[in-house]
PDB file of C-alpha atoms in Angstrom:
ATOM      1  CA  UNK I   1      -0.235  -3.557   9.866  1.00  0.00           C
ATOM      2  CA  UNK I   2      -0.249  -5.349  13.619  1.00  0.00           C
ATOM      3  CA  UNK I   3      -1.826  -8.762  12.557  1.00  0.00           C
ATOM      4  CA  UNK I   4      -2.618 -10.317  16.774  1.00  0.00           C
ATOM      5  CA  UNK I   5      -2.816 -14.677  16.863  1.00  0.00           C
ATOM      6  CA  UNK I   6      -2.537 -16.135  20.342  1.00  0.00           C
ATOM      7  CA  UNK I   7      -0.508 -18.821  21.016  1.00  0.00           C
ATOM      8  CA  UNK I   8      -0.241 -22.172  19.750  1.00  0.00           C
ATOM      9  CA  UNK I   9      -0.859 -23.635  23.183  1.00  0.00           C
ATOM     10  CA  UNK I  10      -4.425 -23.348  25.824  1.00  0.00           C
ATOM     11  CA  UNK I  11      -2.723 -21.781  28.812  1.00  0.00           C
ATOM     12  CA  UNK I  12      -1.255 -18.931  26.147  1.00  0.00           C
ATOM     13  CA  UNK I  13      -4.130 -18.319  24.792  1.00  0.00           C
ATOM     14  CA  UNK I  14      -5.851 -18.299  28.411  1.00  0.00           C
ATOM     15  CA  UNK I  15      -2.935 -15.877  29.275  1.00  0.00           C
ATOM     16  CA  UNK I  16      -4.524 -13.323  27.636  1.00  0.00           C
ATOM     17  CA  UNK I  17      -2.283 -10.127  27.131  1.00  0.00           C
ATOM     18  CA  UNK I  18      -0.682 -12.125  29.466  1.00  0.00           C
ATOM     19  CA  UNK I  19       1.342 -14.010  27.283  1.00  0.00           C
ATOM     20  CA  UNK I  20       2.972 -10.455  24.996  1.00  0.00           C
ATOM     21  CA  UNK I  21       5.251 -10.842  27.681  1.00  0.00           C
ATOM     22  CA  UNK I  22       7.232 -13.779  26.167  1.00  0.00           C
ATOM     23  CA  UNK I  23       7.297 -12.925  22.707  1.00  0.00           C
ATOM     24  CA  UNK I  24      10.704 -13.842  20.574  1.00  0.00           C
ATOM     25  CA  UNK I  25      11.624 -11.218  18.277  1.00  0.00           C
ATOM     26  CA  UNK I  26      13.279 -12.954  14.744  1.00  0.00           C
ATOM     27  CA  UNK I  27      14.026 -11.831  11.887  1.00  0.00           C
ATOM     28  CA  UNK I  28      12.092 -12.160   8.656  1.00  0.00           C
ATOM     29  CA  UNK I  29      14.158 -13.294   7.216  1.00  0.00           C
ATOM     30  CA  UNK I  30      14.382 -17.231   8.427  1.00  0.00           C
ATOM     31  CA  UNK I  31      12.281 -19.358   9.850  1.00  0.00           C
ATOM     32  CA  UNK I  32      14.149 -20.946  12.860  1.00  0.00           C
ATOM     33  CA  UNK I  33      12.828 -24.946  14.345  1.00  0.00           C
ATOM     34  CA  UNK I  34      13.426 -23.320  17.696  1.00  0.00           C
ATOM     35  CA  UNK I  35      11.377 -20.710  18.281  1.00  0.00           C
ATOM     36  CA  UNK I  36       8.963 -23.463  16.187  1.00  0.00           C
ATOM     37  CA  UNK I  37       5.510 -23.042  18.949  1.00  0.00           C
ATOM     38  CA  UNK I  38       6.401 -20.006  20.475  1.00  0.00           C
ATOM     39  CA  UNK I  39       5.243 -16.148  20.256  1.00  0.00           C
ATOM     40  CA  UNK I  40       7.392 -14.017  17.225  1.00  0.00           C
ATOM     41  CA  UNK I  41       7.380 -10.799  16.414  1.00  0.00           C
ATOM     42  CA  UNK I  42       8.790  -9.339  12.372  1.00  0.00           C
ATOM     43  CA  UNK I  43       8.474  -6.889  10.482  1.00  0.00           C
ATOM     44  CA  UNK I  44       9.147  -6.561   6.950  1.00  0.00           C
ATOM     45  CA  UNK I  45       7.100  -5.886   3.707  1.00  0.00           C
ATOM     46  CA  UNK I  46       4.543  -7.870   2.797  1.00  0.00           C
ATOM     47  CA  UNK I  47       5.643  -8.876  -1.620  1.00  0.00           C
ATOM     48  CA  UNK I  48       4.064 -10.732  -4.562  1.00  0.00           C
ATOM     49  CA  UNK I  49       5.079 -11.302  -8.284  1.00  0.00           C
ATOM     50  CA  UNK I  50       1.261 -12.489  -8.855  1.00  0.00           C
ATOM     51  CA  UNK I  51      -0.081 -10.525 -12.052  1.00  0.00           C
ATOM     52  CA  UNK I  52      -4.024 -10.028 -10.704  1.00  0.00           C
ATOM     53  CA  UNK I  53      -6.633  -9.472 -13.593  1.00  0.00           C
ATOM     54  CA  UNK I  54     -10.403  -8.501 -13.641  1.00  0.00           C
ATOM     55  CA  UNK I  55     -11.000 -10.808 -17.043  1.00  0.00           C
ATOM     56  CA  UNK I  56     -13.681  -7.973 -17.729  1.00  0.00           C
ATOM     57  CA  UNK I  57     -12.539  -4.790 -18.289  1.00  0.00           C
ATOM     58  CA  UNK I  58      -8.755  -6.239 -19.242  1.00  0.00           C
ATOM     59  CA  UNK I  59      -7.295  -3.942 -16.116  1.00  0.00           C
ATOM     60  CA  UNK I  60      -4.479  -6.217 -15.304  1.00  0.00           C
ATOM     61  CA  UNK I  61      -1.447  -5.315 -12.427  1.00  0.00           C
ATOM     62  CA  UNK I  62       1.306  -6.804 -10.362  1.00  0.00           C
ATOM     63  CA  UNK I  63      -0.339  -6.612  -6.669  1.00  0.00           C
ATOM     64  CA  UNK I  64      -2.049  -7.822  -3.475  1.00  0.00           C
ATOM     65  CA  UNK I  65      -4.898  -6.807  -4.766  1.00  0.00           C
ATOM     66  CA  UNK I  66      -7.092  -5.599  -7.599  1.00  0.00           C
ATOM     67  CA  UNK I  67     -10.202  -3.912  -6.762  1.00  0.00           C
ATOM     68  CA  UNK I  68     -13.075  -2.916  -9.523  1.00  0.00           C
ATOM     69  CA  UNK I  69     -15.609  -0.945  -7.457  1.00  0.00           C
ATOM     70  CA  UNK I  70     -18.903  -0.384  -8.636  1.00  0.00           C
ATOM     71  CA  UNK I  71     -21.583   1.512  -7.147  1.00  0.00           C
ATOM     72  CA  UNK I  72     -25.079   1.329  -8.703  1.00  0.00           C
ATOM     73  CA  UNK I  73     -27.830   4.537  -8.110  1.00  0.00           C
ATOM     74  CA  UNK I  74     -30.598   3.297  -6.495  1.00  0.00           C
ATOM     75  CA  UNK I  75     -33.755   2.806  -4.406  1.00  0.00           C
ATOM     76  CA  UNK I  76     -33.243   2.131  -0.285  1.00  0.00           C
ATOM     77  CA  UNK I  77     -34.975   1.376   2.660  1.00  0.00           C
ATOM     78  CA  UNK I  78     -34.176   3.350   5.558  1.00  0.00           C
ATOM     79  CA  UNK I  79     -36.050   1.845   8.819  1.00  0.00           C
ATOM     80  CA  UNK I  80     -37.205   4.938  11.011  1.00  0.00           C
ATOM     81  CA  UNK I  81     -38.705   5.058  14.004  1.00  0.00           C
ATOM     82  CA  UNK I  82     -40.968   8.324  15.190  1.00  0.00           C
ATOM     83  CA  UNK I  83     -42.873   9.081  18.692  1.00  0.00           C
ATOM     84  CA  UNK I  84     -47.204   9.248  17.756  1.00  0.00           C
ATOM     85  CA  UNK I  85     -48.659  10.121  21.034  1.00  0.00           C
ATOM     86  CA  UNK I  86     -45.955   8.953  23.110  1.00  0.00           C
ATOM     87  CA  UNK I  87     -44.879   5.820  21.628  1.00  0.00           C
ATOM     88  CA  UNK I  88     -42.233   4.509  19.296  1.00  0.00           C
ATOM     89  CA  UNK I  89     -44.412   3.697  15.877  1.00  0.00           C
ATOM     90  CA  UNK I  90     -41.527   1.856  12.929  1.00  0.00           C
ATOM     91  CA  UNK I  91     -41.644   3.617   9.751  1.00  0.00           C
ATOM     92  CA  UNK I  92     -39.683   3.807   6.469  1.00  0.00           C
ATOM     93  CA  UNK I  93     -38.159   5.908   4.130  1.00  0.00           C
ATOM     94  CA  UNK I  94     -37.397   5.416   0.778  1.00  0.00           C
ATOM     95  CA  UNK I  95     -34.382   7.503  -0.887  1.00  0.00           C
ATOM     96  CA  UNK I  96     -32.171   6.690  -4.005  1.00  0.00           C
ATOM     97  CA  UNK I  97     -28.319   6.607  -2.780  1.00  0.00           C
ATOM     98  CA  UNK I  98     -25.084   4.100  -3.906  1.00  0.00           C
ATOM     99  CA  UNK I  99     -24.932   1.045  -3.188  1.00  0.00           C
ATOM    100  CA  UNK I 100     -22.514  -2.010  -4.238  1.00  0.00           C
ATOM    101  CA  UNK I 101     -25.274  -4.359  -4.720  1.00  0.00           C
ATOM    102  CA  UNK I 102     -28.798  -4.390  -6.340  1.00  0.00           C
ATOM    103  CA  UNK I 103     -31.897  -3.725  -3.184  1.00  0.00           C
ATOM    104  CA  UNK I 104     -34.597  -6.149  -4.262  1.00  0.00           C
ATOM    105  CA  UNK I 105     -37.148  -3.462  -4.249  1.00  0.00           C
ATOM    106  CA  UNK I 106     -39.909  -6.603  -4.108  1.00  0.00           C
ATOM    107  CA  UNK I 107     -38.976  -6.684  -0.568  1.00  0.00           C
ATOM    108  CA  UNK I 108     -38.868  -3.868   0.481  1.00  0.00           C
ATOM    109  CA  UNK I 109     -41.678  -2.523   3.284  1.00  0.00           C
ATOM    110  CA  UNK I 110     -43.422  -0.407   0.267  1.00  0.00           C
ATOM    111  CA  UNK I 111     -42.382  -2.145  -3.192  1.00  0.00           C
ATOM    112  CA  UNK I 112     -44.423  -0.323  -5.037  1.00  0.00           C
ATOM    113  CA  UNK I 113     -42.431   2.576  -6.811  1.00  0.00           C
ATOM    114  CA  UNK I 114     -39.493   1.589  -5.895  1.00  0.00           C
ATOM    115  CA  UNK I 115     -37.896  -1.002  -8.652  1.00  0.00           C
ATOM    116  CA  UNK I 116     -34.473  -0.764  -8.814  1.00  0.00           C
ATOM    117  CA  UNK I 117     -33.049  -2.404 -12.080  1.00  0.00           C
ATOM    118  CA  UNK I 118     -30.614  -5.372 -12.223  1.00  0.00           C
ATOM    119  CA  UNK I 119     -27.020  -4.286 -11.993  1.00  0.00           C
ATOM    120  CA  UNK I 120     -24.863  -4.026 -15.803  1.00  0.00           C
ATOM    121  CA  UNK I 121     -21.878  -4.517 -14.141  1.00  0.00           C
ATOM    122  CA  UNK I 122     -21.049  -5.880 -10.687  1.00  0.00           C
ATOM    123  CA  UNK I 123     -17.976  -5.621  -7.971  1.00  0.00           C
ATOM    124  CA  UNK I 124     -14.762  -7.783  -8.318  1.00  0.00           C
ATOM    125  CA  UNK I 125     -11.889  -8.850  -6.354  1.00  0.00           C
ATOM    126  CA  UNK I 126      -9.086 -10.957  -7.611  1.00  0.00           C
ATOM    127  CA  UNK I 127      -6.022 -11.110  -4.274  1.00  0.00           C
ATOM    128  CA  UNK I 128      -2.476 -12.730  -4.919  1.00  0.00           C
ATOM    129  CA  UNK I 129      -2.110 -16.319  -3.552  1.00  0.00           C
ATOM    130  CA  UNK I 130       1.544 -16.072  -2.851  1.00  0.00           C
ATOM    131  CA  UNK I 131       2.606 -12.934  -0.903  1.00  0.00           C
ATOM    132  CA  UNK I 132       5.234 -13.265   1.509  1.00  0.00           C
ATOM    133  CA  UNK I 133       7.234 -11.135   3.916  1.00  0.00           C
ATOM    134  CA  UNK I 134      10.647 -12.813   3.916  1.00  0.00           C
ATOM    135  CA  UNK I 135      10.911 -16.385   4.737  1.00  0.00           C
ATOM    136  CA  UNK I 136       7.080 -16.134   5.324  1.00  0.00           C
ATOM    137  CA  UNK I 137       4.422 -16.686   3.560  1.00  0.00           C
ATOM    138  CA  UNK I 138       0.869 -14.643   4.343  1.00  0.00           C
ATOM    139  CA  UNK I 139      -2.078 -16.816   4.266  1.00  0.00           C
ATOM    140  CA  UNK I 140      -5.653 -16.011   2.202  1.00  0.00           C
ATOM    141  CA  UNK I 141      -6.785 -14.616   6.080  1.00  0.00           C
ATOM    142  CA  UNK I 142      -3.948 -12.111   6.237  1.00  0.00           C
ATOM    143  CA  UNK I 143      -3.907 -11.372   3.169  1.00  0.00           C
ATOM    144  CA  UNK I 144      -7.547 -10.037   3.733  1.00  0.00           C
ATOM    145  CA  UNK I 145      -6.642  -7.516   5.954  1.00  0.00           C
ATOM    146  CA  UNK I 146      -3.777  -5.913   4.410  1.00  0.00           C
ATOM    147  CA  UNK I 147      -5.581  -2.946   3.044  1.00  0.00           C
ATOM    148  CA  UNK I 148      -3.390   0.153   2.471  1.00  0.00           C
ATOM    149  CA  UNK I 149      -5.325   0.487  -1.211  1.00  0.00           C
ATOM    150  CA  UNK I 150      -5.221   3.388  -3.740  1.00  0.00           C
ATOM    151  CA  UNK I 151      -6.421   3.790  -6.914  1.00  0.00           C
ATOM    152  CA  UNK I 152      -5.485   2.601  -9.560  1.00  0.00           C
ATOM    153  CA  UNK I 153      -5.851   4.525 -12.959  1.00  0.00           C
ATOM    154  CA  UNK I 154      -7.574   3.207 -16.124  1.00  0.00           C
ATOM    155  CA  UNK I 155      -6.902   5.127 -19.710  1.00  0.00           C
ATOM    156  CA  UNK I 156     -10.827   4.534 -21.874  1.00  0.00           C
ATOM    157  CA  UNK I 157      -8.843   3.170 -24.611  1.00  0.00           C
ATOM    158  CA  UNK I 158      -7.389   0.632 -22.417  1.00  0.00           C
ATOM    159  CA  UNK I 159     -10.537  -0.359 -22.007  1.00  0.00           C
ATOM    160  CA  UNK I 160     -12.286  -3.442 -24.654  1.00  0.00           C
ATOM    161  CA  UNK I 161     -14.511  -1.662 -26.598  1.00  0.00           C
ATOM    162  CA  UNK I 162     -17.547  -3.240 -25.367  1.00  0.00           C
ATOM    163  CA  UNK I 163     -17.123  -0.841 -22.549  1.00  0.00           C
ATOM    164  CA  UNK I 164     -15.028   1.840 -23.956  1.00  0.00           C
ATOM    165  CA  UNK I 165     -18.114   2.885 -25.803  1.00  0.00           C
ATOM    166  CA  UNK I 166     -20.610   2.936 -22.805  1.00  0.00           C
ATOM    167  CA  UNK I 167     -18.809   4.571 -20.453  1.00  0.00           C
ATOM    168  CA  UNK I 168     -17.892   8.081 -19.542  1.00  0.00           C
ATOM    169  CA  UNK I 169     -14.369   8.904 -18.435  1.00  0.00           C
ATOM    170  CA  UNK I 170     -14.794  10.516 -14.579  1.00  0.00           C
ATOM    171  CA  UNK I 171     -11.939  11.955 -12.520  1.00  0.00           C
ATOM    172  CA  UNK I 172     -11.242   8.859 -10.646  1.00  0.00           C
ATOM    173  CA  UNK I 173     -13.318   6.636 -12.878  1.00  0.00           C
ATOM    174  CA  UNK I 174     -15.781   5.618 -15.041  1.00  0.00           C
ATOM    175  CA  UNK I 175     -19.910   6.245 -15.226  1.00  0.00           C
ATOM    176  CA  UNK I 176     -22.402   4.148 -16.814  1.00  0.00           C
ATOM    177  CA  UNK I 177     -25.421   6.415 -17.531  1.00  0.00           C
ATOM    178  CA  UNK I 178     -28.355   4.361 -17.376  1.00  0.00           C
ATOM    179  CA  UNK I 179     -30.012   7.145 -19.805  1.00  0.00           C
ATOM    180  CA  UNK I 180     -26.521   7.414 -22.041  1.00  0.00           C
ATOM    181  CA  UNK I 181     -26.559  11.467 -23.682  1.00  0.00           C
ATOM    182  CA  UNK I 182     -23.784  13.072 -25.614  1.00  0.00           C
ATOM    183  CA  UNK I 183     -22.718  16.062 -25.857  1.00  0.00           C
ATOM    184  CA  UNK I 184     -22.130  17.474 -29.844  1.00  0.00           C
ATOM    185  CA  UNK I 185     -18.888  15.563 -29.687  1.00  0.00           C
ATOM    186  CA  UNK I 186     -20.672  12.694 -29.516  1.00  0.00           C
ATOM    187  CA  UNK I 187     -19.004  11.569 -26.305  1.00  0.00           C
ATOM    188  CA  UNK I 188     -20.655  10.170 -24.008  1.00  0.00           C
ATOM    189  CA  UNK I 189     -21.873  12.480 -20.334  1.00  0.00           C
ATOM    190  CA  UNK I 190     -21.503  12.634 -17.221  1.00  0.00           C
ATOM    191  CA  UNK I 191     -26.170  13.351 -15.795  1.00  0.00           C
ATOM    192  CA  UNK I 192     -25.169  16.755 -13.352  1.00  0.00           C
ATOM    193  CA  UNK I 193     -27.642  14.483 -11.189  1.00  0.00           C
ATOM    194  CA  UNK I 194     -27.200  10.941 -11.208  1.00  0.00           C
ATOM    195  CA  UNK I 195     -30.363   8.804 -12.674  1.00  0.00           C
ATOM    196  CA  UNK I 196     -31.881   5.387 -11.123  1.00  0.00           C
ATOM    197  CA  UNK I 197     -29.405   3.258 -12.278  1.00  0.00           C
ATOM    198  CA  UNK I 198     -26.388   4.614 -13.458  1.00  0.00           C
ATOM    199  CA  UNK I 199     -23.810   3.473 -12.385  1.00  0.00           C
ATOM    200  CA  UNK I 200     -20.174   4.708 -11.337  1.00  0.00           C
ATOM    201  CA  UNK I 201     -16.560   2.873 -11.290  1.00  0.00           C
ATOM    202  CA  UNK I 202     -13.027   2.327 -10.362  1.00  0.00           C
ATOM    203  CA  UNK I 203      -9.800   0.787  -9.345  1.00  0.00           C
ATOM    204  CA  UNK I 204      -7.942   0.201  -6.511  1.00  0.00           C
ATOM    205  CA  UNK I 205      -4.635  -2.102  -5.990  1.00  0.00           C
ATOM    206  CA  UNK I 206      -3.010  -2.951  -3.085  1.00  0.00           C
ATOM    207  CA  UNK I 207       1.248  -3.227  -4.177  1.00  0.00           C
ATOM    208  CA  UNK I 208       3.738  -4.791  -3.243  1.00  0.00           C
ATOM    209  CA  UNK I 209       5.380  -3.443  -1.058  1.00  0.00           C
ATOM    210  CA  UNK I 210       3.391  -3.082   2.028  1.00  0.00           C
ATOM    211  CA  UNK I 211       4.684  -2.444   5.367  1.00  0.00           C
ATOM    212  CA  UNK I 212       3.450  -5.669   7.759  1.00  0.00           C
ATOM    213  CA  UNK I 213       4.650  -6.196  11.461  1.00  0.00           C
ATOM    214  CA  UNK I 214       2.450  -9.890  12.211  1.00  0.00           C
ATOM    215  CA  UNK I 215       2.602 -11.385  15.816  1.00  0.00           C
ATOM    216  CA  UNK I 216       2.233 -14.740  15.299  1.00  0.00           C
ATOM    217  CA  UNK I 217       3.161 -18.445  16.647  1.00  0.00           C
ATOM    218  CA  UNK I 218       6.033 -19.704  14.317  1.00  0.00           C
ATOM    219  CA  UNK I 219       4.791 -23.268  13.397  1.00  0.00           C
ATOM    220  CA  UNK I 220       6.086 -23.140   9.915  1.00  0.00           C
ATOM    221  CA  UNK I 221       7.441 -21.405   6.993  1.00  0.00           C
ATOM    222  CA  UNK I 222       4.014 -20.790   6.586  1.00  0.00           C
ATOM    223  CA  UNK I 223       2.551 -18.063   8.255  1.00  0.00           C
ATOM    224  CA  UNK I 224      -0.238 -19.560  10.222  1.00  0.00           C
ATOM    225  CA  UNK I 225      -3.692 -17.269  10.235  1.00  0.00           C
ATOM    226  CA  UNK I 226      -6.978 -17.149  11.859  1.00  0.00           C
ATOM    227  CA  UNK I 227      -7.984 -20.576  11.961  1.00  0.00           C
ATOM    228  CA  UNK I 228      -9.218 -22.269  14.619  1.00  0.00           C
ATOM    229  CA  UNK I 229     -11.440 -21.240  17.826  1.00  0.00           C
ATOM    230  CA  UNK I 230     -12.055 -17.392  19.605  1.00  0.00           C
ATOM    231  CA  UNK I 231     -11.669 -17.264  23.473  1.00  0.00           C
ATOM    232  CA  UNK I 232     -15.187 -16.469  24.727  1.00  0.00           C
ATOM    233  CA  UNK I 233     -12.468 -14.743  27.315  1.00  0.00           C
ATOM    234  CA  UNK I 234     -10.175 -12.762  24.498  1.00  0.00           C
ATOM    235  CA  UNK I 235     -11.256  -9.226  25.937  1.00  0.00           C
ATOM    236  CA  UNK I 236      -8.706  -7.179  25.098  1.00  0.00           C
ATOM    237  CA  UNK I 237      -7.897  -5.177  22.199  1.00  0.00           C
ATOM    238  CA  UNK I 238      -5.904  -5.247  19.098  1.00  0.00           C
ATOM    239  CA  UNK I 239      -4.942  -2.654  17.396  1.00  0.00           C
ATOM    240  CA  UNK I 240      -4.042  -2.188  13.142  1.00  0.00           C
ATOM    241  CA  UNK I 241      -2.024   0.870  12.612  1.00  0.00           C
ATOM    242  CA  UNK I 242      -2.608   1.815   9.180  1.00  0.00           C
ATOM    243  CA  UNK I 243      -0.237   5.354   8.490  1.00  0.00           C
ATOM    244  CA  UNK I 244      -1.478   7.935  11.305  1.00  0.00           C
ATOM    245  CA  UNK I 245      -5.306   6.192  11.348  1.00  0.00           C
ATOM    246  CA  UNK I 246      -5.388   3.645  13.962  1.00  0.00           C
ATOM    247  CA  UNK I 247      -8.161   1.819  14.310  1.00  0.00           C
ATOM    248  CA  UNK I 248      -8.930  -0.416  18.493  1.00  0.00           C
ATOM    249  CA  UNK I 249     -11.312  -3.700  18.698  1.00  0.00           C
ATOM    250  CA  UNK I 250     -12.180  -5.027  21.867  1.00  0.00           C
ATOM    251  CA  UNK I 251     -13.751  -8.767  22.169  1.00  0.00           C
ATOM    252  CA  UNK I 252     -13.366 -12.379  21.968  1.00  0.00           C
ATOM    253  CA  UNK I 253      -9.676 -12.151  20.112  1.00  0.00           C
ATOM    254  CA  UNK I 254      -7.516 -13.905  20.504  1.00  0.00           C
ATOM    255  CA  UNK I 255      -7.869 -16.970  18.248  1.00  0.00           C
ATOM    256  CA  UNK I 256      -6.484 -20.508  18.533  1.00  0.00           C
ATOM    257  CA  UNK I 257      -3.790 -21.605  16.301  1.00  0.00           C
ATOM    258  CA  UNK I 258      -4.105 -25.054  15.405  1.00  0.00           C
TER     259      UNK I 258
END
């Protein structure tokens, strides 16, 4: 991953990409006062000893982030534009799809027949409070941008009885059917076709030990984050590298570090 903040001085920030010419390469294991206020570049692994827990399901792991992904099958409203007699006419289509939050059917343009039940279980995210790259401590803004997550496999028998008896196990998590059906052995079955109100649940973690390369102004051992105000003139590209995937973003991305 690559993080970028402009220097803490207005001059360097206004220079945009040219400010990168004054980058100082440092090692992550020490913070040197001689580099205070300078734009520094270092790499290492993001580590944490924090143990994160999902209190509803009792799932825990030492990780940078623990996520409970919960999606409900429900009505969604899609705005469409059609040409009628040479004029664009706005219309709305309704279909069922998976969503991580409840769509309020009463707010639809055509609410009749499109009511959604409330979600019986919501998504959940816990993030480590203390994440370091060597001697540098990452603030929550930077921790939040480390997104290289992997599935966390949970055994059904380890769940609280409240949920273990209501969920059907799937290849990547669990299924909570709105209309519970059991097989001949008395086990809940996953319907071949999802029904309104069905919920699917899976868990993910961002493991400790993620490789990161922050490009930051070194002010103190606490790595400055995305504080301050974005520069309207900062129209240059940020690139985040994640494995073989490269995502670029342009816009007002240069940021003052206070």
